[in-house]
């Protein structure tokens, strides 16, 4: 880190020697290895646990006239050296040089100039010594020193040779990572449990902990100290300067050597740097006290009280740091500044702890405040060339390599938010956020509710809206930068009070038809387009959700349509899937946030039709839901419920439902039926409507000859019966009841939720990956999943899609823990993708899906539940 005084000729000489080191590869210790080689350092170190490095001291012999020497001699094995003396305030006015003998080749290196270190970096303390900066020379077994000062030399001058121990032997082959006992690929493990530090918006990088690099903690008997203000405002970048070329397998040994030298040579309490990084991008924990804590180090004279440090192993005077090393600096800086709402591309105001001048000649006065870049070089605060003339310019680009900085939730539903705050909410949750990172450097944002993305926006957005269920929710915002790096805001807790909504049935009424311009502009919905339909006026009340039968017709390409609350961000959930030449209907229960509902088409063009059949509200009287069945009430093929025989052109069959098979005789306001059309002879449609009323233009099923198609229907009950109209040709009709709405206070109320994907057998979401084969069942947990309450759930509302079927089959969705009935929910043929809404009771917290034959992939998106 070159933390010593950078004075005139000494600095020039040091720079010259650094260049020689870079060219000569002084004592690198990387040659001549073979598979059986042992450590070049002490063989006494243990294989696991702390590695007991040693500091060997050799006294220098004064020669008078300000000169001293250590004659060329054999030594104990060592890898790092420096010179120290008794008085920490004494200054050597001259040149200190050393050279070493390579333990492999026996060759002597060029002379290396040792730069004097600043004595006050770790405070005034007993046992403190004056010293030079340490120099890593690699495996060596001989040394020579000469001092030419031209004045009085300080007393007690000695050469300090550090044997780092055998914990990280040389690489067996050049480029190999012979890790020894240091598990570099593992995340950091603190030596002892600590109270967790502040949460960061940036991810914590993998760090080789002191335990892993073999720190001898017996050297540290004072314990750590922490920043007086408890807040890291800036990160100072260093390099270890006159370091011989090294293999990354030696990095732990270099770190251990610095630790021993700083403590036993300088008399410091611990290793000076907070973090160290090698050229392979490995991050090492430096000074003890916790990776996540505001540990005060000894690294940048005058500025240690408000900053942390990262030092790159190696000399970067003539060549820049590697991409891997720069990436590691970025990760550490983003993490540490992210703990304290800092921005590595921003600035910080620091108070000077000493009066001094930095490398560029800027003067600082103790006690005065100065602005620094949040990611600064050592030379910005002190008169040193560190972190090297080649690494220092790299910092400018490095400042822009982090994730989105200072990412925080600003408000929730208009109320100012702070991290950790608890705020009230209704079902609609609107979150605003801020970040100091420029929009051009951002890719997307995600609104996270209980850890799951409920809304996705582009990098320019600063707001998203979602729908949440009743209860407490953890809310965060996650940002992905253009470089792929991710940051996450600190959490805000939302206490959502969402009253249970009751159902108000309506006679089926057409609200939208893009073929005619009804409700929205006229014309098909194009690729990637959205049309938005006002719905509140049609309900005559205050809806929390509306029930729409949506039909896609005249599609030009295979596509899907998603129906979602206007004013929110569309999720990945879909409601209708179709191919050219097919007309596909599906019932949709969609939350209402701002009085409108939006319809998105993925590709091609398609006409869309929407018929309302009812709505949910928490502000007016309505009906509660009771699970019932599934039970078959009607089958024209066998004469169940109605006379046997297909329904002809313009024909109507009427099915009694009130008082049938356990359904109450009175008080029933609507029934939930899964209606299937099969054996049609012509293209046609079927309308299901309340008996005793005039049929409207709304339809529920559309089909062509040879097609079997189901659709869920919620139909009001007026005189205890339900009617089914077929437009043309003949068709058989089947109706399975899955529940009803009544005026009973014992029934369930509705809660909006989603739309959110809970299951996809193609990707393994929710269940095991892979198609559901004939005769098999997959079971999906729903209670307590993705924000659904753990208990009290009576039924869930799922949009289920069958895709990639290999043959004609049907799927039944039924409560896990019960016996499956003959009722079906989806019917399909090979190659067909078909959706259908399902309201399925929840008995044991799970829902089961049965496929009759062939194989098929299944997808399930939740849109709400009853409780």
mmCIF file of N, CA, C and O in Angstrom, residues 78-126:
data_model
loop_
_atom_site.group_PDB
_atom_site.id
_atom_site.type_symbol
_atom_site.label_atom_id
_atom_site.label_comp_id
_atom_site.label_asym_id
_atom_site.label_seq_id
_atom_site.Cartn_x
_atom_site.Cartn_y
_atom_site.Cartn_z
ATOM 1 N N UNK A 78 11.872 -17.766 4.219
ATOM 2 C CA UNK A 78 10.975 -16.626 4.388
ATOM 3 C C UNK A 78 10.399 -16.246 3.037
ATOM 4 O O UNK A 78 10.881 -16.700 1.986
ATOM 5 N N UNK A 79 9.372 -15.411 3.051
ATOM 6 C CA UNK A 79 8.765 -14.949 1.815
ATOM 7 C C UNK A 79 8.564 -13.447 1.776
ATOM 8 O O UNK A 79 8.280 -12.897 0.712
ATOM 9 N N UNK A 80 8.667 -12.766 2.909
ATOM 10 C CA UNK A 80 8.430 -11.320 2.976
ATOM 11 C C UNK A 80 9.464 -10.724 3.917
ATOM 12 O O UNK A 80 9.840 -11.348 4.924
ATOM 13 N N UNK A 81 9.903 -9.505 3.625
ATOM 14 C CA UNK A 81 10.886 -8.857 4.487
ATOM 15 C C UNK A 81 10.598 -7.378 4.629
ATOM 16 O O UNK A 81 9.869 -6.771 3.835
ATOM 17 N N UNK A 82 11.217 -6.791 5.651
ATOM 18 C CA UNK A 82 11.189 -5.361 5.898
ATOM 19 C C UNK A 82 12.220 -5.053 6.971
ATOM 20 O O UNK A 82 12.768 -5.959 7.603
ATOM 21 N N UNK A 83 12.476 -3.796 7.175
ATOM 22 C CA UNK A 83 13.429 -3.366 8.205
ATOM 23 C C UNK A 83 12.682 -2.525 9.231
ATOM 24 O O UNK A 83 11.834 -1.695 8.864
ATOM 25 N N UNK A 84 12.967 -2.741 10.516
ATOM 26 C CA UNK A 84 12.324 -1.949 11.577
ATOM 27 C C UNK A 84 13.379 -1.448 12.552
ATOM 28 O O UNK A 84 14.524 -1.902 12.557
ATOM 29 N N UNK A 85 12.981 -0.486 13.424
ATOM 30 C CA UNK A 85 13.868 0.085 14.433
ATOM 31 C C UNK A 85 13.047 0.500 15.636
ATOM 32 O O UNK A 85 11.809 0.548 15.588
ATOM 33 N N UNK A 86 13.700 0.812 16.704
ATOM 34 C CA UNK A 86 13.047 0.970 18.009
ATOM 35 C C UNK A 86 12.121 2.171 18.077
ATOM 36 O O UNK A 86 10.965 2.058 18.512
ATOM 37 N N UNK A 87 12.599 3.359 17.695
ATOM 38 C CA UNK A 87 11.830 4.591 17.852
ATOM 39 C C UNK A 87 10.874 4.779 16.667
ATOM 40 O O UNK A 87 11.326 4.996 15.537
ATOM 41 N N UNK A 88 9.547 4.742 16.904
ATOM 42 C CA UNK A 88 8.611 4.873 15.782
ATOM 43 C C UNK A 88 8.634 6.259 15.147
ATOM 44 O O UNK A 88 8.179 6.426 14.010
ATOM 45 N N UNK A 89 9.149 7.277 15.888
ATOM 46 C CA UNK A 89 9.169 8.632 15.349
ATOM 47 C C UNK A 89 10.451 8.923 14.588
ATOM 48 O O UNK A 89 10.562 9.957 13.924
ATOM 49 N N UNK A 90 11.431 8.014 14.711
ATOM 50 C CA UNK A 90 12.714 8.254 14.039
ATOM 51 C C UNK A 90 12.556 8.119 12.532
ATOM 52 O O UNK A 90 11.771 7.306 12.046
ATOM 53 N N UNK A 91 13.334 8.926 11.818
ATOM 54 C CA UNK A 91 13.244 8.934 10.363
ATOM 55 C C UNK A 91 14.604 8.605 9.771
ATOM 56 O O UNK A 91 15.637 9.149 10.181
ATOM 57 N N UNK A 92 14.630 7.705 8.838
ATOM 58 C CA UNK A 92 15.869 7.348 8.153
ATOM 59 C C UNK A 92 16.023 8.279 6.950
ATOM 60 O O UNK A 92 15.248 8.199 5.987
ATOM 61 N N UNK A 93 17.000 9.150 7.030
ATOM 62 C CA UNK A 93 17.192 10.140 5.963
ATOM 63 C C UNK A 93 18.183 9.573 4.942
ATOM 64 O O UNK A 93 19.350 9.928 4.915
ATOM 65 N N UNK A 94 17.689 8.658 4.162
ATOM 66 C CA UNK A 94 18.554 8.054 3.165
ATOM 67 C C UNK A 94 17.869 6.867 2.524
ATOM 68 O O UNK A 94 16.641 6.830 2.385
ATOM 69 N N UNK A 95 18.691 5.865 2.187
ATOM 70 C CA UNK A 95 18.190 4.741 1.414
ATOM 71 C C UNK A 95 18.393 3.433 2.183
ATOM 72 O O UNK A 95 19.478 3.177 2.725
ATOM 73 N N UNK A 96 17.339 2.636 2.237
ATOM 74 C CA UNK A 96 17.411 1.290 2.800
ATOM 75 C C UNK A 96 17.174 0.323 1.647
ATOM 76 O O UNK A 96 16.143 0.412 0.960
ATOM 77 N N UNK A 97 18.114 -0.602 1.426
ATOM 78 C CA UNK A 97 18.003 -1.537 0.313
ATOM 79 C C UNK A 97 18.214 -2.961 0.802
ATOM 80 O O UNK A 97 18.948 -3.199 1.774
ATOM 81 N N UNK A 98 17.603 -3.895 0.125
ATOM 82 C CA UNK A 98 17.775 -5.307 0.468
ATOM 83 C C UNK A 98 17.748 -6.124 -0.811
ATOM 84 O O UNK A 98 17.196 -5.696 -1.834
ATOM 85 N N UNK A 99 18.372 -7.282 -0.740
ATOM 86 C CA UNK A 99 18.242 -8.250 -1.821
ATOM 87 C C UNK A 99 18.168 -9.640 -1.214
ATOM 88 O O UNK A 99 18.567 -9.858 -0.065
ATOM 89 N N UNK A 100 17.634 -10.577 -1.987
ATOM 90 C CA UNK A 100 17.341 -11.906 -1.438
ATOM 91 C C UNK A 100 17.813 -12.997 -2.387
ATOM 92 O O UNK A 100 18.023 -12.761 -3.586
ATOM 93 N N UNK A 101 17.955 -14.196 -1.832
ATOM 94 C CA UNK A 101 18.353 -15.352 -2.633
ATOM 95 C C UNK A 101 17.151 -16.272 -2.821
ATOM 96 O O UNK A 101 16.498 -16.673 -1.860
ATOM 97 N N UNK A 102 16.877 -16.592 -4.097
ATOM 98 C CA UNK A 102 15.759 -17.465 -4.448
ATOM 99 C C UNK A 102 16.013 -18.864 -3.909
ATOM 100 O O UNK A 102 17.079 -19.453 -4.148
ATOM 101 N N UNK A 103 15.053 -19.413 -3.175
ATOM 102 C CA UNK A 103 15.219 -20.725 -2.546
ATOM 103 C C UNK A 103 15.300 -21.845 -3.580
ATOM 104 O O UNK A 103 15.844 -22.911 -3.299
ATOM 105 N N UNK A 104 14.762 -21.635 -4.770
ATOM 106 C CA UNK A 104 14.802 -22.662 -5.818
ATOM 107 C C UNK A 104 16.099 -22.606 -6.616
ATOM 108 O O UNK A 104 16.815 -23.594 -6.751
ATOM 109 N N UNK A 105 16.381 -21.410 -7.146
ATOM 110 C CA UNK A 105 17.499 -21.292 -8.085
ATOM 111 C C UNK A 105 18.820 -20.946 -7.427
ATOM 112 O O UNK A 105 19.883 -21.137 -8.019
ATOM 113 N N UNK A 106 18.772 -20.395 -6.227
ATOM 114 C CA UNK A 106 19.995 -19.945 -5.564
ATOM 115 C C UNK A 106 20.505 -18.630 -6.089
ATOM 116 O O UNK A 106 21.568 -18.159 -5.660
ATOM 117 N N UNK A 107 19.790 -17.985 -7.013
ATOM 118 C CA UNK A 107 20.231 -16.710 -7.581
ATOM 119 C C UNK A 107 19.825 -15.552 -6.674
ATOM 120 O O UNK A 107 18.766 -15.585 -6.032
ATOM 121 N N UNK A 108 20.654 -14.520 -6.687
ATOM 122 C CA UNK A 108 20.372 -13.326 -5.903
ATOM 123 C C UNK A 108 19.628 -12.307 -6.750
ATOM 124 O O UNK A 108 19.890 -12.158 -7.940
ATOM 125 N N UNK A 109 18.686 -11.629 -6.123
ATOM 126 C CA UNK A 109 17.869 -10.634 -6.813
ATOM 127 C C UNK A 109 18.617 -9.320 -6.962
ATOM 128 O O UNK A 109 19.702 -9.118 -6.403
ATOM 129 N N UNK A 110 18.021 -8.403 -7.709
ATOM 130 C CA UNK A 110 18.483 -7.025 -7.735
ATOM 131 C C UNK A 110 18.226 -6.390 -6.363
ATOM 132 O O UNK A 110 17.423 -6.866 -5.573
ATOM 133 N N UNK A 111 18.883 -5.285 -6.113
ATOM 134 C CA UNK A 111 18.633 -4.554 -4.865
ATOM 135 C C UNK A 111 17.245 -3.909 -4.929
ATOM 136 O O UNK A 111 16.842 -3.335 -5.930
ATOM 137 N N UNK A 112 16.530 -4.011 -3.824
ATOM 138 C CA UNK A 112 15.185 -3.447 -3.703
ATOM 139 C C UNK A 112 15.225 -2.318 -2.672
ATOM 140 O O UNK A 112 15.753 -2.489 -1.572
ATOM 141 N N UNK A 113 14.678 -1.151 -3.026
ATOM 142 C CA UNK A 113 14.572 -0.037 -2.083
ATOM 143 C C UNK A 113 13.349 -0.242 -1.207
ATOM 144 O O UNK A 113 12.240 -0.477 -1.701
ATOM 145 N N UNK A 114 13.564 -0.161 0.113
ATOM 146 C CA UNK A 114 12.458 -0.302 1.076
ATOM 147 C C UNK A 114 12.019 1.083 1.511
ATOM 148 O O UNK A 114 12.811 1.862 2.045
ATOM 149 N N UNK A 115 10.750 1.374 1.303
ATOM 150 C CA UNK A 115 10.221 2.704 1.619
ATOM 151 C C UNK A 115 9.758 2.763 3.064
ATOM 152 O O UNK A 115 9.119 1.830 3.566
ATOM 153 N N UNK A 116 10.053 3.861 3.752
ATOM 154 C CA UNK A 116 9.671 4.001 5.150
ATOM 155 C C UNK A 116 8.155 4.159 5.278
ATOM 156 O O UNK A 116 7.524 4.889 4.522
ATOM 157 N N UNK A 117 7.559 3.456 6.244
ATOM 158 C CA UNK A 117 6.119 3.502 6.476
ATOM 159 C C UNK A 117 5.769 4.614 7.455
ATOM 160 O O UNK A 117 6.590 5.040 8.265
ATOM 161 N N UNK A 118 4.551 5.082 7.386
ATOM 162 C CA UNK A 118 4.054 6.086 8.323
ATOM 163 C C UNK A 118 3.818 5.429 9.677
ATOM 164 O O UNK A 118 3.166 4.388 9.772
ATOM 165 N N UNK A 119 4.331 6.019 10.734
ATOM 166 C CA UNK A 119 4.306 5.364 12.048
ATOM 167 C C UNK A 119 2.954 5.452 12.741
ATOM 168 O O UNK A 119 2.631 4.618 13.577
ATOM 169 N N UNK A 120 2.154 6.476 12.453
ATOM 170 C CA UNK A 120 0.933 6.698 13.236
ATOM 171 C C UNK A 120 -0.319 6.073 12.671
ATOM 172 O O UNK A 120 -1.429 6.425 13.099
ATOM 173 N N UNK A 121 -0.176 5.137 11.743
ATOM 174 C CA UNK A 121 -1.359 4.585 11.086
ATOM 175 C C UNK A 121 -2.282 3.849 12.044
ATOM 176 O O UNK A 121 -3.488 3.849 11.878
ATOM 177 N N UNK A 122 -1.729 3.174 13.019
ATOM 178 C CA UNK A 122 -2.562 2.426 13.963
ATOM 179 C C UNK A 122 -2.579 3.088 15.336
ATOM 180 O O UNK A 122 -2.810 2.431 16.349
ATOM 181 N N UNK A 123 -2.332 4.389 15.348
ATOM 182 C CA UNK A 123 -2.392 5.121 16.597
ATOM 183 C C UNK A 123 -1.117 4.999 17.406
ATOM 184 O O UNK A 123 -0.203 4.231 17.092
ATOM 185 N N UNK A 124 -1.034 5.776 18.476
ATOM 186 C CA UNK A 124 0.111 5.728 19.384
ATOM 187 C C UNK A 124 -0.121 4.597 20.370
ATOM 188 O O UNK A 124 -1.110 4.592 21.094
ATOM 189 N N UNK A 125 0.798 3.645 20.423
ATOM 190 C CA UNK A 125 0.556 2.446 21.205
ATOM 191 C C UNK A 125 1.876 1.881 21.707
ATOM 192 O O UNK A 125 2.932 2.051 21.077
ATOM 193 N N UNK A 126 1.858 1.188 22.847
ATOM 194 C CA UNK A 126 3.085 0.574 23.384
ATOM 195 C C UNK A 126 3.648 -0.435 22.394
ATOM 196 O O UNK A 126 2.910 -1.165 21.730
#
